[in-house]
Amino acid sequence: MIQKIGIIDYGNAGNIFNIKKALEATSLGMKISILHSAKDLKKVDKIILPGVGTYRDVMSEISAWLKDIKEGVLKKPTLGICLGMQILSEKGYEYGETVGLSAVGGEVLKMPVKGRIPHIGWSTVETIKPSKIMKGIAAQEQFYFMHSYELVNYTDVVALSTYNDHKFVAVVEKGNVFGVQFHPEKSREAGLKILKNFINL
Amino acid sequence: MNKIRIIARLDVKPPYVIKGVHFEGWRKMGKPEDLALKYYEQGADEIFYIDCVASLFRREIFYEYIQKTSQNIFVPFCVGGGIKTVDDVAKLLHHGADKVVMNTYAIQNPNLIRESAKVFGNQCVVVSIEAKKWDGWWECYTDCGRIKTNKDAIEWAKEAQDLGAGEILLTAVDAEGRKKGFDIELMKNVSQAVSIPVVASGGAGNLEHIESVITQGQVDAVAVASVLHYDVLKIKEIKKHLESKNIEVSL
């Protein structure tokens, strides 16, 4: 059976188009669908939580089917990208304190750096632990970041990056829940490799 | 140190990428989808696509070109031209843009910056400033360097940041397309006035120009157009030069 990957639609926000395009560019067989409801969610094998938006806005957009998403994330392999990774956490503070999906531990806080925020651009990601999602990626590889907030997590970290001498979490992995702070769909071949790893799980 | 980004800038008058001098005397350079792919393959860190006539002609951007141009580009794709509402931003994101550039309507209605940042996050909103130098100050222009606004560029950069802009695309109207170097003073003044990244644009003619706008202008990224369109420089060559001068880039 051909696997079905679903991308959750947050309404206005989300970079769904580009994630879909990047998944297609891997040339691996799959059916990609955009999920708008609990009913859609039931039909897919894997879930992608896209990025772009704000923690508070996205949690409010998905409030109607929050329970189903939480259940889905527990049962089906899930990849959160950028903001999608951040909402996997317990809590966020962008535009006010907001409870997240709590699939991984930790909170999302404004990056505590002196230099320019948002952190926009290519940074080296260093894998510190064997990981399914980072399989085949060089121990130090460059990925594209675009964020002002970071996930503060000490338990599920598999890769770190550095911005203005500040180390922060780049990748988390807990069972079949994966989160990447960077944009794999915008990180050339290395980014596509991450998506391939997720598809091949 | 953080890596300096080298961005390929496409000024588009559909269906062609055009290039002029001081935003005037446009010549056709090629199709946006072909040039975007060419610069992606050369190693561009990002691609900027600016529809130069959308706001001038008071029309919406052509979404089919956005979709087509973004098709095989797996680096960030930033789009601007005629963005008036939060819905326009959403539509662009759904057609392949990762972030948007706004100028004309952001000056007319600064709340557009605030509203867009609230829905899509600050990192998604790039404010473009086209500045013309007068005696002791720089004035913001809109509609691709055509309409005066009486607004001080440095003050507007700060205001845009406070409203929620995540980045400033800064073009010196007088230097644009001349390949004689950037307006370093403008770049430096704006870079020091804000804490969000600043992208320098307008004036790159050789490697030294690019190097000095980074070291002296203190910008975080450089957008290049003419030197790429006329094959004067290739992106790899720019990055290798910067690396040899101890400026970190993504190679």
CSV table of C-alpha atoms in Angstrom, one decimal:
chain,number,residue,atom,x,y,z
A,1,MET,CA,0.0,0.0,0.0
A,2,ILE,CA,1.2,3.4,-0.9
A,3,GLN,CA,1.8,5.5,2.2
A,4,LYS,CA,-0.3,8.6,3.0
A,5,ILE,CA,1.3,11.7,4.4
A,6,GLY,CA,-0.9,14.4,5.7
A,7,ILE,CA,0.1,18.1,6.2
A,8,ILE,CA,-2.0,19.9,8.8
A,9,ASP,CA,-3.6,23.1,7.5
A,10,TYR,CA,-3.6,26.0,10.0
A,11,GLY,CA,-5.7,28.2,7.9
A,12,ASN,CA,-4.0,31.4,6.9
A,13,ALA,CA,-0.5,30.5,8.0
A,14,GLY,CA,1.7,27.6,7.1
A,15,ASN,CA,4.1,26.9,4.3
A,16,ILE,CA,2.1,23.9,3.0
A,17,PHE,CA,2.8,24.5,-0.7
A,18,ASN,CA,6.5,24.4,-0.3
A,19,ILE,CA,6.6,21.3,2.0
A,20,LYS,CA,4.3,19.5,-0.5
A,21,LYS,CA,6.6,20.5,-3.3
A,22,ALA,CA,9.7,19.3,-1.5
A,23,LEU,CA,8.1,16.0,-0.6
A,24,GLU,CA,7.3,15.5,-4.3
A,25,ALA,CA,10.9,16.3,-5.2
A,26,THR,CA,12.1,13.3,-3.2
A,27,SER,CA,10.5,11.2,-6.0
A,28,LEU,CA,9.5,8.6,-3.4
A,29,GLY,CA,6.1,7.1,-3.8
A,30,MET,CA,3.4,8.6,-1.5
A,31,LYS,CA,0.1,10.3,-1.4
A,32,ILE,CA,0.2,13.8,0.1
A,33,SER,CA,-3.0,15.3,1.4
A,34,ILE,CA,-3.8,18.5,3.2
A,35,LEU,CA,-5.6,17.9,6.5
A,36,HIS,CA,-8.5,20.2,7.6
A,37,SER,CA,-10.3,18.0,10.1
A,38,ALA,CA,-10.2,15.1,12.4
A,39,LYS,CA,-11.8,13.0,9.7
A,40,ASP,CA,-8.9,13.8,7.3
A,41,LEU,CA,-6.4,13.0,10.0
A,42,LYS,CA,-7.7,9.4,10.4
A,43,LYS,CA,-7.0,8.6,6.8
A,44,VAL,CA,-3.2,9.3,6.8
A,45,ASP,CA,-0.2,7.2,8.0
A,46,LYS,CA,2.1,10.1,8.9
A,47,ILE,CA,1.6,13.7,9.9
A,48,ILE,CA,3.6,16.9,9.1
A,49,LEU,CA,3.1,20.0,11.2
A,50,PRO,CA,4.3,22.9,9.0
A,51,GLY,CA,5.9,26.2,10.0
A,52,VAL,CA,5.2,29.9,9.4
A,53,GLY,CA,2.8,31.6,11.8
A,54,THR,CA,2.9,32.3,15.5
A,55,TYR,CA,2.5,29.8,18.4
A,56,ARG,CA,-0.7,31.4,19.7
A,57,ASP,CA,-2.4,31.8,16.3
A,58,VAL,CA,-1.7,28.2,15.3
A,59,MET,CA,-2.9,26.7,18.5
A,60,SER,CA,-6.1,28.7,18.2
A,61,GLU,CA,-6.6,27.7,14.6
A,62,ILE,CA,-6.4,24.0,15.5
A,63,SER,CA,-8.4,24.3,18.7
A,64,ALA,CA,-11.5,22.6,17.2
A,65,TRP,CA,-9.6,19.3,16.6
A,66,LEU,CA,-6.8,19.7,19.1
A,67,LYS,CA,-7.7,16.4,20.9
A,68,ASP,CA,-7.6,14.5,17.6
A,69,ILE,CA,-4.2,16.0,16.6
A,70,LYS,CA,-2.7,15.1,20.0
A,71,GLU,CA,-4.0,11.5,19.6
A,72,GLY,CA,-2.7,11.4,16.0
A,73,VAL,CA,0.8,12.6,17.0
A,74,LEU,CA,1.0,9.9,19.6
A,75,LYS,CA,0.0,7.1,17.2
A,76,LYS,CA,1.5,8.2,13.9
A,77,PRO,CA,5.0,9.2,13.0
A,78,THR,CA,5.0,13.0,13.1
A,79,LEU,CA,7.4,15.7,11.8
A,80,GLY,CA,7.1,19.2,13.0
A,81,ILE,CA,8.9,21.9,11.0
A,82,CYS,CA,10.0,25.2,12.5
A,83,LEU,CA,6.8,26.5,14.3
A,84,GLY,CA,5.4,23.0,13.8
A,85,MET,CA,8.3,21.7,15.9
A,86,GLN,CA,7.7,24.4,18.5
A,87,ILE,CA,4.1,23.5,19.1
A,88,LEU,CA,5.1,19.9,19.8
A,89,SER,CA,6.2,21.3,23.2
A,90,GLU,CA,4.3,22.0,26.4
A,91,LYS,CA,4.1,25.7,26.2
A,92,GLY,CA,5.0,28.8,24.2
A,93,TYR,CA,5.2,32.5,24.9
A,94,GLU,CA,4.9,34.2,21.5
A,95,TYR,CA,2.0,36.8,21.8
A,96,GLY,CA,1.2,35.4,25.3
A,97,GLU,CA,1.4,32.1,27.1
A,98,THR,CA,-0.1,29.3,25.1
A,99,VAL,CA,-0.3,25.5,25.9
A,100,GLY,CA,1.1,23.3,23.1
A,101,LEU,CA,0.7,19.7,22.0
A,102,SER,CA,3.0,18.4,24.8
A,103,ALA,CA,4.4,15.6,22.6
A,104,VAL,CA,7.9,16.5,23.6
A,105,GLY,CA,9.0,18.3,26.8
A,106,GLY,CA,10.0,21.9,27.2
A,107,GLU,CA,8.9,25.4,26.4
A,108,VAL,CA,9.3,27.8,23.5
A,109,LEU,CA,11.0,31.1,24.5
A,110,LYS,CA,12.4,34.1,22.7
A,111,MET,CA,16.0,33.4,21.7
A,112,PRO,CA,18.2,35.0,24.4
A,113,VAL,CA,20.9,36.5,22.1
A,114,LYS,CA,22.4,39.9,21.9
A,115,GLY,CA,22.6,40.1,18.1
A,116,ARG,CA,20.0,40.4,15.5
A,117,ILE,CA,16.6,38.6,15.9
A,118,PRO,CA,15.0,36.9,14.0
A,119,HIS,CA,17.7,34.4,13.2
A,120,ILE,CA,17.5,34.3,9.4
A,121,GLY,CA,20.0,32.3,7.3
A,122,TRP,CA,22.1,29.2,7.1
A,123,SER,CA,23.7,27.7,10.2
A,124,THR,CA,25.6,24.6,10.9
A,125,VAL,CA,23.7,21.8,12.6
A,126,GLU,CA,25.6,19.4,14.7
A,127,THR,CA,24.2,16.0,15.4
A,128,ILE,CA,25.0,14.9,18.9
A,129,LYS,CA,23.1,11.6,19.1
A,130,PRO,CA,22.2,8.7,16.7
A,131,SER,CA,18.9,9.6,15.2
A,132,LYS,CA,16.4,8.2,12.7
A,133,ILE,CA,15.6,11.6,11.2
A,134,MET,CA,19.2,12.7,10.8
A,135,LYS,CA,20.3,9.4,9.3
A,136,GLY,CA,22.9,9.9,6.5
A,137,ILE,CA,23.3,13.6,7.3
A,138,ALA,CA,26.9,14.8,7.9
A,139,ALA,CA,27.7,15.3,11.6
A,140,GLN,CA,28.0,19.0,10.7
A,141,GLU,CA,25.6,20.2,8.0
A,142,GLN,CA,24.1,23.5,7.0
A,143,PHE,CA,20.4,24.2,7.2
A,144,TYR,CA,18.2,27.3,6.7
A,145,PHE,CA,16.7,28.9,9.7
A,146,MET,CA,14.0,31.6,10.0
A,147,HIS,CA,12.9,32.1,13.6
A,148,SER,CA,12.8,34.3,16.7
A,149,TYR,CA,11.8,31.7,19.3
A,150,GLU,CA,13.5,28.5,20.2
A,151,LEU,CA,12.5,25.2,21.9
A,152,VAL,CA,14.2,24.8,25.3
A,153,ASN,CA,14.3,21.1,25.8
A,154,TYR,CA,16.9,19.0,27.5
A,155,THR,CA,15.5,15.5,27.1
A,156,ASP,CA,14.8,14.8,23.4
A,157,VAL,CA,17.6,16.8,21.7
A,158,VAL,CA,19.5,15.0,18.8
A,159,ALA,CA,21.1,18.0,17.1
A,160,LEU,CA,22.1,21.5,18.1
A,161,SER,CA,22.9,24.7,16.2
A,162,THR,CA,24.6,28.0,17.2
A,163,TYR,CA,23.6,31.5,16.6
A,164,ASN,CA,25.6,34.5,17.9
A,165,ASP,CA,27.5,32.1,20.2
A,166,HIS,CA,24.2,30.8,21.6
A,167,LYS,CA,23.6,27.1,21.3
A,168,PHE,CA,20.0,26.1,20.7
A,169,VAL,CA,18.0,23.0,19.9
A,170,ALA,CA,17.9,22.3,16.2
A,171,VAL,CA,16.3,18.8,16.2
A,172,VAL,CA,14.3,16.8,18.7
A,173,GLU,CA,13.3,13.2,18.5
A,174,LYS,CA,11.1,11.2,20.9
A,175,GLY,CA,9.9,7.8,19.6
A,176,ASN,CA,8.2,8.6,16.4
A,177,VAL,CA,7.8,12.3,17.1
A,178,PHE,CA,10.4,14.5,15.2
A,179,GLY,CA,10.9,18.2,15.2
A,180,VAL,CA,13.3,20.4,13.2
A,181,GLN,CA,13.7,24.1,13.9
A,182,PHE,CA,15.1,24.7,10.4
A,183,HIS,CA,13.3,24.4,7.1
A,184,PRO,CA,14.2,21.1,5.4
A,185,GLU,CA,12.0,22.2,2.4
A,186,LYS,CA,14.4,25.2,2.0
A,187,SER,CA,17.7,23.5,2.8
A,188,ARG,CA,18.8,22.1,-0.6
A,189,GLU,CA,19.8,18.4,-0.8
A,190,ALA,CA,20.4,18.0,3.0
A,191,GLY,CA,16.9,19.2,3.7
A,192,LEU,CA,15.4,16.8,1.1
A,193,LYS,CA,17.3,14.0,2.8
A,194,ILE,CA,15.5,14.7,6.1
A,195,LEU,CA,12.2,14.5,4.3
A,196,LYS,CA,13.3,11.2,2.7
A,197,ASN,CA,14.2,9.8,6.1
A,198,PHE,CA,10.8,10.7,7.4
A,199,ILE,CA,9.1,9.1,4.4
A,200,ASN,CA,11.2,6.0,4.7
A,201,LEU,CA,10.5,5.4,8.4
B,1,MET,CA,30.1,35.0,13.5
B,2,ASN,CA,27.0,34.3,11.5
B,3,LYS,CA,27.0,33.4,7.8
B,4,ILE,CA,26.4,36.3,5.4
B,5,ARG,CA,23.8,35.5,2.9
B,6,ILE,CA,24.1,36.2,-0.8
B,7,ILE,CA,20.7,36.7,-2.4
B,8,ALA,CA,19.8,36.7,-6.1
B,9,ARG,CA,17.3,39.5,-6.7
B,10,LEU,CA,14.9,39.3,-9.7
B,11,ASP,CA,13.1,42.5,-10.5
B,12,VAL,CA,10.2,41.3,-12.6
B,13,LYS,CA,7.9,43.0,-15.1
B,14,PRO,CA,5.9,40.0,-16.1
B,15,PRO,CA,6.8,37.9,-17.9
B,16,TYR,CA,10.4,39.0,-17.8
B,17,VAL,CA,13.1,39.8,-15.3
B,18,ILE,CA,14.2,43.3,-16.2
B,19,LYS,CA,17.1,45.4,-15.2
B,20,GLY,CA,17.5,49.1,-15.4
B,21,VAL,CA,19.6,51.8,-13.9
B,22,HIS,CA,18.1,53.7,-11.0
B,23,PHE,CA,15.0,51.6,-11.6
B,24,GLU,CA,14.7,53.2,-15.1
B,25,GLY,CA,15.5,52.2,-18.7
B,26,TRP,CA,14.5,48.6,-18.2
B,27,ARG,CA,16.0,45.8,-20.4
B,28,LYS,CA,14.8,42.2,-20.5
B,29,MET,CA,17.1,39.7,-18.8
B,30,GLY,CA,15.2,36.5,-19.2
B,31,LYS,CA,12.4,34.6,-17.6
B,32,PRO,CA,12.1,34.5,-13.8
B,33,GLU,CA,11.8,30.7,-13.6
B,34,ASP,CA,14.9,30.2,-15.7
B,35,LEU,CA,17.0,32.8,-13.8
B,36,ALA,CA,15.8,31.6,-10.4
B,37,LEU,CA,16.9,28.1,-11.3
B,38,LYS,CA,20.2,29.3,-12.7
B,39,TYR,CA,21.1,31.2,-9.5
B,40,TYR,CA,19.8,28.4,-7.2
B,41,GLU,CA,22.2,26.1,-9.0
B,42,GLN,CA,25.0,28.7,-8.6
B,43,GLY,CA,24.5,28.5,-4.9
B,44,ALA,CA,22.3,31.5,-4.0
B,45,ASP,CA,21.2,31.5,-0.4
B,46,GLU,CA,17.9,32.9,-1.2
B,47,ILE,CA,15.9,34.2,-4.2
B,48,PHE,CA,14.0,37.5,-4.1
B,49,TYR,CA,11.3,38.1,-6.7
B,50,ILE,CA,10.0,41.7,-6.9
B,51,ASP,CA,7.2,42.6,-9.2
B,52,CYS,CA,8.3,46.1,-10.0
B,53,VAL,CA,5.1,47.3,-11.6
B,54,ALA,CA,2.4,45.7,-9.5
B,55,SER,CA,1.9,48.6,-7.2
B,56,LEU,CA,2.6,51.1,-9.9
B,57,PHE,CA,-0.1,49.7,-12.1
B,58,ARG,CA,-2.3,49.2,-9.0
B,59,ARG,CA,-2.8,45.5,-9.8
B,60,GLU,CA,-2.3,42.2,-7.9
B,61,ILE,CA,0.8,40.2,-8.4
B,62,PHE,CA,0.6,37.4,-10.9
B,63,TYR,CA,0.4,34.3,-8.8
B,64,GLU,CA,1.1,31.8,-11.7
B,65,TYR,CA,4.6,33.3,-12.2
B,66,ILE,CA,5.3,32.9,-8.5
B,67,GLN,CA,4.3,29.3,-8.5
B,68,LYS,CA,6.3,28.6,-11.6
B,69,THR,CA,9.4,30.4,-10.4
B,70,SER,CA,9.4,28.7,-7.0
B,71,GLN,CA,8.9,25.2,-8.5
B,72,ASN,CA,12.4,23.8,-8.4
B,73,ILE,CA,13.9,26.2,-5.9
B,74,PHE,CA,14.8,24.6,-2.5
B,75,VAL,CA,16.1,27.7,-0.8
B,76,PRO,CA,13.9,30.5,0.6
B,77,PHE,CA,11.9,32.4,-2.0
B,78,CYS,CA,10.8,35.9,-1.0
B,79,VAL,CA,8.2,37.7,-3.0
B,80,GLY,CA,7.0,41.3,-3.2
B,81,GLY,CA,5.0,43.7,-5.3
B,82,GLY,CA,1.6,45.3,-4.7
B,83,ILE,CA,0.9,43.5,-1.4
B,84,LYS,CA,-2.0,45.4,0.2
B,85,THR,CA,-3.6,43.0,2.7
B,86,VAL,CA,-3.0,40.1,5.0
B,87,ASP,CA,-5.0,38.0,2.5
B,88,ASP,CA,-2.5,38.9,-0.2
B,89,VAL,CA,0.3,37.6,2.0
B,90,ALA,CA,-1.5,34.4,2.6
B,91,LYS,CA,-2.1,33.9,-1.1
B,92,LEU,CA,1.6,34.4,-1.9
B,93,LEU,CA,2.6,31.9,0.8
B,94,HIS,CA,0.2,29.4,-0.8
B,95,HIS,CA,1.8,30.0,-4.2
B,96,GLY,CA,5.3,29.2,-3.1
B,97,ALA,CA,6.6,32.2,-1.3
B,98,ASP,CA,8.4,31.7,2.1
B,99,LYS,CA,8.3,35.4,3.0
B,100,VAL,CA,7.0,38.6,1.5
B,101,VAL,CA,8.5,42.0,0.8
B,102,MET,CA,6.3,45.1,1.2
B,103,ASN,CA,7.0,48.8,0.5
B,104,THR,CA,4.3,51.0,-1.0
B,105,TYR,CA,1.3,49.8,1.0
B,106,ALA,CA,3.3,49.4,4.2
B,107,ILE,CA,4.2,53.1,4.0
B,108,GLN,CA,0.6,54.0,3.3
B,109,ASN,CA,-0.8,51.7,5.9
B,110,PRO,CA,1.9,50.7,8.5
B,111,ASN,CA,-0.7,48.5,10.2
B,112,LEU,CA,-0.2,46.0,7.3
B,113,ILE,CA,3.2,45.2,8.8
B,114,ARG,CA,1.8,44.6,12.3
B,115,GLU,CA,-1.2,42.5,11.1
B,116,SER,CA,1.0,40.4,8.8
B,117,ALA,CA,3.6,39.7,11.5
B,118,LYS,CA,0.9,38.7,13.9
B,119,VAL,CA,-0.5,36.1,11.6
B,120,PHE,CA,2.6,34.8,9.9
B,121,GLY,CA,5.4,35.7,12.3
B,122,ASN,CA,8.0,38.4,12.1
B,123,GLN,CA,10.4,36.3,10.1
B,124,CYS,CA,7.9,36.3,7.2
B,125,VAL,CA,7.6,40.1,6.8
B,126,VAL,CA,10.4,41.9,4.9
B,127,VAL,CA,10.0,45.6,4.6
B,128,SER,CA,11.7,47.1,1.5
B,129,ILE,CA,13.1,50.6,1.8
B,130,GLU,CA,14.1,52.5,-1.3
B,131,ALA,CA,16.1,55.4,-0.2
B,132,LYS,CA,17.2,58.5,-2.0
B,133,LYS,CA,20.0,60.6,-0.6
B,134,TRP,CA,19.4,64.3,0.1
B,135,ASP,CA,21.6,66.7,2.0
B,136,GLY,CA,22.1,65.0,5.4
B,137,TRP,CA,19.2,62.5,5.2
B,138,TRP,CA,17.7,59.7,3.1
B,139,GLU,CA,14.1,59.8,1.9
B,140,CYS,CA,11.9,56.7,1.4
B,141,TYR,CA,10.5,56.3,-2.1
B,142,THR,CA,7.7,53.9,-3.2
B,143,ASP,CA,6.6,52.3,-6.4
B,144,CYS,CA,10.1,51.2,-7.4
B,145,GLY,CA,11.9,54.5,-6.7
B,146,ARG,CA,9.2,56.7,-8.3
B,147,ILE,CA,7.1,58.3,-5.6
B,148,LYS,CA,8.4,60.6,-2.8
B,149,THR,CA,7.1,60.0,0.7
B,150,ASN,CA,8.8,62.6,2.8
B,151,LYS,CA,9.6,59.8,5.3
B,152,ASP,CA,13.1,59.5,6.7
B,153,ALA,CA,14.6,56.1,5.8
B,154,ILE,CA,16.4,55.5,9.1
B,155,GLU,CA,13.3,56.5,11.2
B,156,TRP,CA,11.1,54.3,9.0
B,157,ALA,CA,13.4,51.3,9.4
B,158,LYS,CA,13.1,51.6,13.2
B,159,GLU,CA,9.3,52.1,13.0
B,160,ALA,CA,9.0,49.1,10.7
B,161,GLN,CA,11.0,47.0,13.2
B,162,ASP,CA,8.7,48.1,16.0
B,163,LEU,CA,5.7,47.2,14.0
B,164,GLY,CA,7.0,43.7,13.5
B,165,ALA,CA,9.1,43.5,10.4
B,166,GLY,CA,11.6,40.7,10.5
B,167,GLU,CA,14.0,42.0,8.0
B,168,ILE,CA,14.8,45.2,6.0
B,169,LEU,CA,15.6,45.1,2.3
B,170,LEU,CA,17.5,48.3,1.7
B,171,THR,CA,18.1,49.8,-1.7
B,172,ALA,CA,19.8,53.1,-2.5
B,173,VAL,CA,17.9,54.5,-5.4
B,174,ASP,CA,20.9,56.4,-6.7
B,175,ALA,CA,23.2,53.4,-6.7
B,176,GLU,CA,20.7,50.9,-8.1
B,177,GLY,CA,21.8,49.2,-11.3
B,178,ARG,CA,24.9,51.4,-11.7
B,179,LYS,CA,27.4,48.7,-10.6
B,180,LYS,CA,29.5,51.5,-8.9
B,181,GLY,CA,29.2,50.2,-5.4
B,182,PHE,CA,26.7,50.5,-2.5
B,183,ASP,CA,25.7,53.5,-0.5
B,184,ILE,CA,27.8,52.4,2.5
B,185,GLU,CA,26.7,55.3,4.7
B,186,LEU,CA,23.0,54.5,4.3
B,187,MET,CA,23.6,50.8,4.9
B,188,LYS,CA,25.6,51.4,8.0
B,189,ASN,CA,23.2,54.0,9.5
B,190,VAL,CA,20.2,51.7,9.0
B,191,SER,CA,22.1,48.6,10.2
B,192,GLN,CA,23.1,50.3,13.4
B,193,ALA,CA,19.6,51.7,14.0
B,194,VAL,CA,17.8,48.4,14.0
B,195,SER,CA,18.3,44.9,15.5
B,196,ILE,CA,16.7,42.9,12.7
B,197,PRO,CA,18.7,41.7,9.7
B,198,VAL,CA,19.4,44.2,6.9
B,199,VAL,CA,19.8,43.1,3.3
B,200,ALA,CA,21.8,45.5,1.2
B,201,SER,CA,20.7,46.0,-2.4
B,202,GLY,CA,21.6,48.2,-5.3
B,203,GLY,CA,25.0,48.9,-6.6
B,204,ALA,CA,27.1,45.7,-6.7
B,205,GLY,CA,29.5,45.8,-9.6
B,206,ASN,CA,32.5,43.8,-8.3
B,207,LEU,CA,33.7,41.6,-5.5
B,208,GLU,CA,35.1,44.5,-3.5
B,209,HIS,CA,31.8,46.4,-3.5
B,210,ILE,CA,30.2,43.3,-1.9
B,211,GLU,CA,32.9,42.8,0.6
B,212,SER,CA,32.9,46.5,1.7
B,213,VAL,CA,29.1,46.7,2.2
B,214,ILE,CA,29.5,43.7,4.6
B,215,THR,CA,32.5,44.9,6.5
B,216,GLN,CA,31.8,48.7,6.4
B,217,GLY,CA,28.1,48.7,5.8
B,218,GLN,CA,27.6,46.1,8.5
B,219,VAL,CA,24.7,44.4,6.7
B,220,ASP,CA,23.7,40.7,7.2
B,221,ALA,CA,23.0,39.9,3.6
B,222,VAL,CA,23.6,41.2,0.1
B,223,ALA,CA,21.2,41.1,-2.8
B,224,VAL,CA,22.8,41.1,-6.2
B,225,ALA,CA,21.1,41.4,-9.6
B,226,SER,CA,23.0,43.1,-12.5
B,227,VAL,CA,26.3,41.4,-11.9
B,228,LEU,CA,24.5,38.0,-12.1
B,229,HIS,CA,22.3,38.9,-15.0
B,230,TYR,CA,25.2,40.1,-17.1
B,231,ASP,CA,27.4,37.2,-15.9
B,232,VAL,CA,30.0,39.5,-14.5
B,233,LEU,CA,30.1,37.4,-11.3
B,234,LYS,CA,28.9,34.0,-10.2
B,235,ILE,CA,27.5,33.4,-6.7
B,236,LYS,CA,30.1,30.8,-5.9
B,237,GLU,CA,32.8,33.2,-6.9
B,238,ILE,CA,31.4,35.9,-4.6
B,239,LYS,CA,31.2,33.5,-1.7
B,240,LYS,CA,34.8,32.2,-2.3
B,241,HIS,CA,36.0,35.7,-2.3
B,242,LEU,CA,34.3,36.6,1.0
B,243,GLU,CA,35.6,33.4,2.6
B,244,SER,CA,39.1,34.3,1.6
B,245,LYS,CA,38.5,37.6,3.5
B,246,ASN,CA,37.4,35.7,6.6
B,247,ILE,CA,33.8,36.5,6.1
B,248,GLU,CA,31.6,33.5,6.9
B,249,VAL,CA,29.4,32.2,4.1
B,250,SER,CA,27.5,29.1,3.4
B,251,LEU,CA,29.5,27.2,0.7
